[in-house]
Structures are given as C-alpha cells and as structure tokens.
mmCIF file of C-alpha atoms and ligand atoms in Angstrom:
data_model
loop_
_atom_site.group_PDB
_atom_site.id
_atom_site.type_symbol
_atom_site.label_atom_id
_atom_site.label_comp_id
_atom_site.label_asym_id
_atom_site.label_seq_id
_atom_site.Cartn_x
_atom_site.Cartn_y
_atom_site.Cartn_z
ATOM 1 C CA UNK C 1 -21.655 6.246 -8.423
ATOM 2 C CA UNK C 2 -23.605 3.008 -8.436
ATOM 3 C CA UNK C 3 -21.535 -0.038 -7.556
ATOM 4 C CA UNK C 4 -23.492 -1.966 -10.219
ATOM 5 C CA UNK C 5 -21.784 0.149 -13.003
ATOM 6 C CA UNK C 6 -18.480 -1.324 -11.808
ATOM 7 C CA UNK C 7 -19.497 -4.925 -11.756
ATOM 8 C CA UNK C 8 -18.954 -5.347 -15.529
ATOM 9 C CA UNK C 9 -15.352 -5.594 -16.506
ATOM 10 C CA UNK C 10 -14.158 -3.038 -19.056
ATOM 11 C CA UNK C 11 -13.509 -4.168 -22.651
ATOM 12 C CA UNK C 12 -10.263 -6.038 -22.914
ATOM 13 C CA UNK C 13 -8.598 -3.150 -24.870
ATOM 14 C CA UNK C 14 -9.540 -0.578 -22.373
ATOM 15 C CA UNK C 15 -8.317 -2.758 -19.496
ATOM 16 C CA UNK C 16 -5.005 -3.357 -21.336
ATOM 17 C CA UNK C 17 -4.511 0.287 -22.092
ATOM 18 C CA UNK C 18 -5.399 1.164 -18.413
ATOM 19 C CA UNK C 19 -2.697 -1.232 -17.127
ATOM 20 C CA UNK C 20 -0.139 0.086 -19.632
ATOM 21 C CA UNK C 21 -0.756 3.727 -18.936
ATOM 22 C CA UNK C 22 -0.872 3.031 -15.082
ATOM 23 C CA UNK C 23 2.524 1.362 -15.396
ATOM 24 C CA UNK C 24 4.031 4.686 -16.400
ATOM 25 C CA UNK C 25 2.596 6.348 -13.198
ATOM 26 C CA UNK C 26 5.484 5.718 -10.769
ATOM 27 C CA UNK C 27 4.443 4.803 -7.256
ATOM 28 C CA UNK C 28 5.924 4.197 -3.905
ATOM 29 C CA UNK C 29 5.525 0.774 -2.322
ATOM 30 C CA UNK C 30 4.018 0.189 1.133
ATOM 31 C CA UNK C 31 3.142 -2.807 3.205
ATOM 32 C CA UNK C 32 -0.209 -2.337 4.900
ATOM 33 C CA UNK C 33 -0.533 -4.384 8.048
ATOM 34 C CA UNK C 34 -3.255 -5.004 10.594
ATOM 35 C CA UNK C 35 -3.657 -7.065 13.786
ATOM 36 C CA UNK C 36 -6.502 -7.533 16.251
ATOM 37 C CA UNK C 37 -9.451 -9.922 16.809
ATOM 38 C CA UNK C 38 -9.572 -10.702 13.072
ATOM 39 C CA UNK C 39 -5.943 -11.777 13.086
ATOM 40 C CA UNK C 40 -2.592 -10.397 11.640
ATOM 41 C CA UNK C 41 -2.346 -9.853 7.995
ATOM 42 C CA UNK C 42 -0.277 -7.764 5.521
ATOM 43 C CA UNK C 43 -0.424 -6.843 1.827
ATOM 44 C CA UNK C 44 1.903 -4.972 -0.473
ATOM 45 C CA UNK C 45 0.278 -1.975 -2.154
ATOM 46 C CA UNK C 46 1.156 0.798 -4.502
ATOM 47 C CA UNK C 47 -2.304 2.356 -4.235
ATOM 48 C CA UNK C 48 -1.667 4.608 -1.254
ATOM 49 C CA UNK C 49 -2.294 8.322 -1.239
ATOM 50 C CA UNK C 50 -2.396 11.258 1.022
ATOM 51 C CA UNK C 51 -6.059 12.558 1.362
ATOM 52 C CA UNK C 52 -5.640 15.559 3.707
ATOM 53 C CA UNK C 53 -3.222 16.836 6.249
ATOM 54 C CA UNK C 54 -5.928 18.916 7.872
ATOM 55 C CA UNK C 55 -9.181 18.140 9.836
ATOM 56 C CA UNK C 56 -9.311 16.384 13.183
ATOM 57 C CA UNK C 57 -6.623 14.006 11.974
ATOM 58 C CA UNK C 58 -4.531 13.659 8.813
ATOM 59 C CA UNK C 59 -6.060 11.187 6.459
ATOM 60 C CA UNK C 60 -4.752 8.830 3.808
ATOM 61 C CA UNK C 61 -6.182 6.087 1.683
ATOM 62 C CA UNK C 62 -5.176 2.644 0.511
ATOM 63 C CA UNK C 63 -6.753 0.276 -2.029
ATOM 64 C CA UNK C 64 -6.857 -3.407 -1.298
ATOM 65 C CA UNK C 65 -8.396 -6.169 -3.400
ATOM 66 C CA UNK C 66 -11.390 -7.632 -1.897
ATOM 67 C CA UNK C 67 -10.061 -11.210 -2.117
ATOM 68 C CA UNK C 68 -7.005 -10.271 -0.054
ATOM 69 C CA UNK C 69 -7.621 -11.605 3.497
ATOM 70 C CA UNK C 70 -5.932 -8.376 4.663
ATOM 71 C CA UNK C 71 -9.026 -6.278 3.480
ATOM 72 C CA UNK C 72 -11.473 -8.217 5.573
ATOM 73 C CA UNK C 73 -9.130 -8.082 8.475
ATOM 74 C CA UNK C 74 -8.643 -4.341 8.240
ATOM 75 C CA UNK C 75 -12.375 -3.745 8.080
ATOM 76 C CA UNK C 76 -12.913 -6.055 11.164
ATOM 77 C CA UNK C 77 -9.848 -4.897 13.169
ATOM 78 C CA UNK C 78 -10.622 -1.260 12.433
ATOM 79 C CA UNK C 79 -7.072 -0.206 12.190
ATOM 80 C CA UNK C 80 -4.018 -0.587 10.069
ATOM 81 C CA UNK C 81 -0.331 0.607 9.632
ATOM 82 C CA UNK C 82 1.123 1.880 6.253
ATOM 83 C CA UNK C 83 4.759 1.015 6.137
ATOM 84 C CA UNK C 84 6.532 2.940 3.370
ATOM 85 C CA UNK C 85 9.487 0.750 2.107
ATOM 86 C CA UNK C 86 12.900 1.878 1.403
ATOM 87 C CA UNK C 87 14.767 0.942 -1.699
ATOM 88 C CA UNK C 88 16.575 -1.919 -0.207
ATOM 89 C CA UNK C 89 13.267 -3.670 0.877
ATOM 90 C CA UNK C 90 11.993 -5.023 -2.331
ATOM 91 C CA UNK C 91 12.201 -8.548 -0.827
ATOM 92 C CA UNK C 92 9.854 -7.463 1.827
ATOM 93 C CA UNK C 93 7.395 -6.177 -0.954
ATOM 94 C CA UNK C 94 7.690 -9.429 -2.722
ATOM 95 C CA UNK C 95 6.933 -11.461 0.321
ATOM 96 C CA UNK C 96 3.751 -9.488 1.057
ATOM 97 C CA UNK C 97 2.775 -9.520 -2.818
ATOM 98 C CA UNK C 98 2.821 -13.369 -2.557
ATOM 99 C CA UNK C 99 5.801 -13.420 -4.997
ATOM 100 C CA UNK C 100 7.873 -16.427 -4.217
ATOM 101 C CA UNK C 101 8.309 -18.542 -1.105
ATOM 102 C CA UNK C 102 8.804 -17.069 2.390
ATOM 103 C CA UNK C 103 10.549 -18.685 5.291
ATOM 104 C CA UNK C 104 8.112 -21.187 6.953
ATOM 105 C CA UNK C 105 5.392 -19.855 4.801
ATOM 106 C CA UNK C 106 5.137 -16.855 7.128
ATOM 107 C CA UNK C 107 5.325 -13.519 5.316
ATOM 108 C CA UNK C 108 5.978 -11.772 8.527
ATOM 109 C CA UNK C 109 9.352 -13.637 8.747
ATOM 110 C CA UNK C 110 10.493 -11.409 5.939
ATOM 111 C CA UNK C 111 11.020 -8.437 8.163
ATOM 112 C CA UNK C 112 11.559 -7.402 11.778
ATOM 113 C CA UNK C 113 8.677 -5.693 13.563
ATOM 114 C CA UNK C 114 7.774 -3.300 16.358
ATOM 115 C CA UNK C 115 4.359 -2.842 17.883
ATOM 116 C CA UNK C 116 2.326 0.125 16.727
ATOM 117 C CA UNK C 117 0.004 2.550 18.441
ATOM 118 C CA UNK C 118 -3.192 1.037 17.007
ATOM 119 C CA UNK C 119 -2.372 -2.531 17.243
ATOM 120 C CA UNK C 120 -0.965 -2.936 13.642
ATOM 121 C CA UNK C 121 2.625 -4.052 13.494
ATOM 122 C CA UNK C 122 5.377 -1.664 12.081
ATOM 123 C CA UNK C 123 8.209 -2.804 9.918
ATOM 124 C CA UNK C 124 11.485 -2.043 11.813
ATOM 125 C CA UNK C 125 13.492 0.083 9.326
ATOM 126 C CA UNK C 126 10.573 1.251 7.183
ATOM 127 C CA UNK C 127 11.306 4.586 5.675
ATOM 128 C CA UNK C 128 7.995 5.948 7.027
ATOM 129 C CA UNK C 129 5.051 4.488 8.847
ATOM 130 C CA UNK C 130 1.578 5.699 9.489
ATOM 131 C CA UNK C 131 -0.543 4.093 12.263
ATOM 132 C CA UNK C 132 -4.202 4.566 11.164
ATOM 133 C CA UNK C 133 -7.564 3.939 12.592
ATOM 134 C CA UNK C 134 -10.146 3.073 9.926
ATOM 135 C CA UNK C 135 -12.125 6.140 9.241
ATOM 136 C CA UNK C 136 -14.294 4.927 6.281
ATOM 137 C CA UNK C 137 -14.228 2.120 3.640
ATOM 138 C CA UNK C 138 -15.963 1.755 0.401
ATOM 139 C CA UNK C 139 -15.916 -1.113 -2.068
ATOM 140 C CA UNK C 140 -15.316 0.163 -5.549
ATOM 141 C CA UNK C 141 -15.362 -2.649 -8.125
ATOM 142 C CA UNK C 142 -12.734 -5.249 -7.101
ATOM 143 C CA UNK C 143 -11.135 -3.098 -4.408
ATOM 144 C CA UNK C 144 -11.838 -1.776 -0.925
ATOM 145 C CA UNK C 145 -10.857 2.004 -0.592
ATOM 146 C CA UNK C 146 -9.850 2.154 2.935
ATOM 147 C CA UNK C 147 -9.579 5.601 4.520
ATOM 148 C CA UNK C 148 -7.307 5.878 7.634
ATOM 149 C CA UNK C 149 -7.340 8.596 10.236
ATOM 150 C CA UNK C 150 -3.532 8.871 11.161
ATOM 151 C CA UNK C 151 -2.944 8.464 14.841
ATOM 152 C CA UNK C 152 0.816 8.283 14.830
ATOM 153 C CA UNK C 153 3.680 8.860 12.281
ATOM 154 C CA UNK C 154 7.346 8.034 12.103
ATOM 155 C CA UNK C 155 10.198 8.351 9.691
ATOM 156 C CA UNK C 156 13.550 6.840 9.593
ATOM 157 C CA UNK C 157 16.290 8.504 7.556
ATOM 158 C CA UNK C 158 18.385 8.668 5.782
ATOM 159 C CA UNK C 159 17.066 6.527 2.861
ATOM 160 C CA UNK C 160 15.194 6.589 -0.376
ATOM 161 C CA UNK C 161 11.842 5.165 -1.177
ATOM 162 C CA UNK C 162 11.297 2.013 -3.050
ATOM 163 C CA UNK C 163 9.580 2.924 -6.348
ATOM 164 C CA UNK C 164 7.464 0.724 -8.754
ATOM 165 C CA UNK C 165 7.182 1.893 -12.378
ATOM 166 C CA UNK C 166 7.370 0.206 -15.749
ATOM 167 C CA UNK C 167 6.493 -3.017 -13.948
ATOM 168 C CA UNK C 168 9.735 -3.097 -11.996
ATOM 169 C CA UNK C 169 11.329 -1.786 -8.762
ATOM 170 C CA UNK C 170 13.526 1.408 -8.778
ATOM 171 C CA UNK C 171 14.870 4.262 -6.779
ATOM 172 C CA UNK C 172 14.698 7.952 -7.316
ATOM 173 C CA UNK C 173 17.455 9.588 -9.304
ATOM 174 C CA UNK C 174 17.345 13.431 -8.786
ATOM 175 C CA UNK C 175 17.522 15.494 -11.861
ATOM 176 C CA UNK C 176 19.790 18.629 -12.057
ATOM 177 C CA UNK C 177 17.924 21.591 -10.414
ATOM 178 C CA UNK C 178 16.600 24.090 -12.928
ATOM 179 C CA UNK C 179 16.194 27.632 -11.909
ATOM 180 C CA UNK C 180 12.542 28.730 -11.532
ATOM 181 C CA UNK C 181 11.594 30.947 -14.288
ATOM 182 C CA UNK C 182 14.613 30.079 -16.346
HETATM 183 C C1 FMN R 1 4.546 -3.383 -6.333
HETATM 184 C C2 FMN R 1 3.250 -3.949 -6.016
HETATM 185 C C3 FMN R 1 2.094 -3.115 -5.773
HETATM 186 C C4 FMN R 1 0.806 -3.645 -5.528
HETATM 187 N N1 FMN R 1 -0.119 -2.917 -5.292
HETATM 188 C C5 FMN R 1 -1.361 -3.423 -4.805
HETATM 189 C C6 FMN R 1 -2.407 -2.536 -4.456
HETATM 190 O O1 FMN R 1 -2.225 -1.344 -4.468
HETATM 191 N N2 FMN R 1 -3.512 -3.123 -4.000
HETATM 192 C C7 FMN R 1 -3.748 -4.478 -3.961
HETATM 193 O O2 FMN R 1 -4.825 -4.872 -3.517
HETATM 194 N N3 FMN R 1 -2.821 -5.338 -4.381
HETATM 195 C C8 FMN R 1 -1.577 -4.796 -4.843
HETATM 196 N N4 FMN R 1 -0.597 -5.709 -5.193
HETATM 197 C C9 FMN R 1 -0.848 -7.074 -5.278
HETATM 198 C C10 FMN R 1 -0.881 -7.680 -3.883
HETATM 199 O O3 FMN R 1 0.301 -7.359 -3.042
HETATM 200 C C11 FMN R 1 -1.069 -9.285 -3.912
HETATM 201 O O4 FMN R 1 -1.976 -9.610 -4.974
HETATM 202 C C12 FMN R 1 -1.472 -9.853 -2.625
HETATM 203 O O5 FMN R 1 -0.523 -9.562 -1.662
HETATM 204 C C13 FMN R 1 -1.622 -11.340 -2.726
HETATM 205 O O6 FMN R 1 -1.643 -11.913 -1.405
HETATM 206 P P1 FMN R 1 -2.910 -11.900 -0.470
HETATM 207 O O7 FMN R 1 -4.055 -12.320 -1.325
HETATM 208 O O8 FMN R 1 -2.532 -12.916 0.670
HETATM 209 O O9 FMN R 1 -3.084 -10.556 0.177
HETATM 210 C C14 FMN R 1 0.732 -5.171 -5.547
HETATM 211 C C15 FMN R 1 1.763 -5.907 -5.707
HETATM 212 C C16 FMN R 1 2.920 -5.455 -6.008
HETATM 213 C C17 FMN R 1 4.253 -6.241 -6.305
#
C-alpha cells in the first residue's frame, strides 16, 4: 500500500462514520511506556492487538500517533512495555492520554512503577504487562504501527480489565452461559 494514498484525509462523512462505528468496538486500555537514550515516555492506547503467539517470540502491535513524543522515543529506544490497565485505573489512562492535570506536570506521578526487562517501566498493579523489543514499525497515515517481540510477560490477578467503548470507560459484565449447540 502506498503511503501517499493515506496522506489525503477521508471525506468528512466517512471519517465521522468510521469514528462512530469504531466507538462500538470495545477495547481494552493500555499504557505503552518506553525508556532509554531517547528518554522516558508513555501514552494511553486502545490500539493494541496480539499478532501471533508463535515464532521466535510472541508478537503484538500498538498504534501510536506520529505526533506523540512516545512514538519517536519507542523507535529510538527500540523497546516498549504494554501495561494493560485494570478497571480501577482509569485515572492512569487519563493521565497518559493528556486528559486533565497531573501532579507536578509529570504523567509518571499517576502510578507506581517497577523496572522492566527491556528498560521500559512497568506499572505496579497493571493487570498484565508485556516487555517488548521493537521488531518492526511502519507509518500508516497518521500513526506508527509498532510491532513488539515479547521478551517477558506478567499478570496480576484477580481483577478485570479497563474497557473503553461508546466513548467511555467500563468493565466487563459476564453474560449468562449458554450451552453450546442449544
Ligand atoms: C481510551 C483511550 C484510548 C486511546 N488510544 C490511542 C491509541 O490507540 N493510539 C494513540 O496514538 N492515541 C490514543 N489515545 C490518545 C492518546 O492517549 C493522547 O492523544 C496522547 O496521550 C496525548 O499525549 P502525548 O501527545 O503526550 O502522547 C487514546 C486515548 C484514550 C483516552
């Protein structure tokens, strides 16, 4: 796909319809962090997906806006950590999304941290975390699609993931089980 094809914004109606339809696709919320020679940065993302559990290392991807300082830092540091937030961490999400003031102007003051295996900080109490080495990155329109080769993984339970849907935060509510084939 030629990048030039993506340089022209879609027609207003198509963009509006895209945002509306995407607001119905529920997501988990993660804070992607990095640290290293290019500095320490973090950004809230909903665009995070598993790519593959197999191969030399499990692989995931995140999409980060090209104007976010975290994107350039991840590309330069060559590593990042995906911190999957639990449903009581919406304030951490807001801090790393630039929503509202943070103590001392430092987003990192919004959470407690532990060092990660690739240099990127982990949120103490995140529901799950993935330490990644940057495997590949591609600019697609306004965003960098960043592929991470997972080097270390952790989970902390019990807890439920923070969800983002219908332009607001939520938590999963299990439906009654239905019998297969019923
Ligand atoms: C729930 C939620 C999900 C978001 N998902 C993304 C995303 O997937 N990618 C992205 O680039 N920005 C996403 N944002 C917006 C960024 O977090 C925000 O624009 C950014 O942090 C601004 O600060 P920065 O420019 O210093 O990075 C999301 C924001 C929220 C609240």
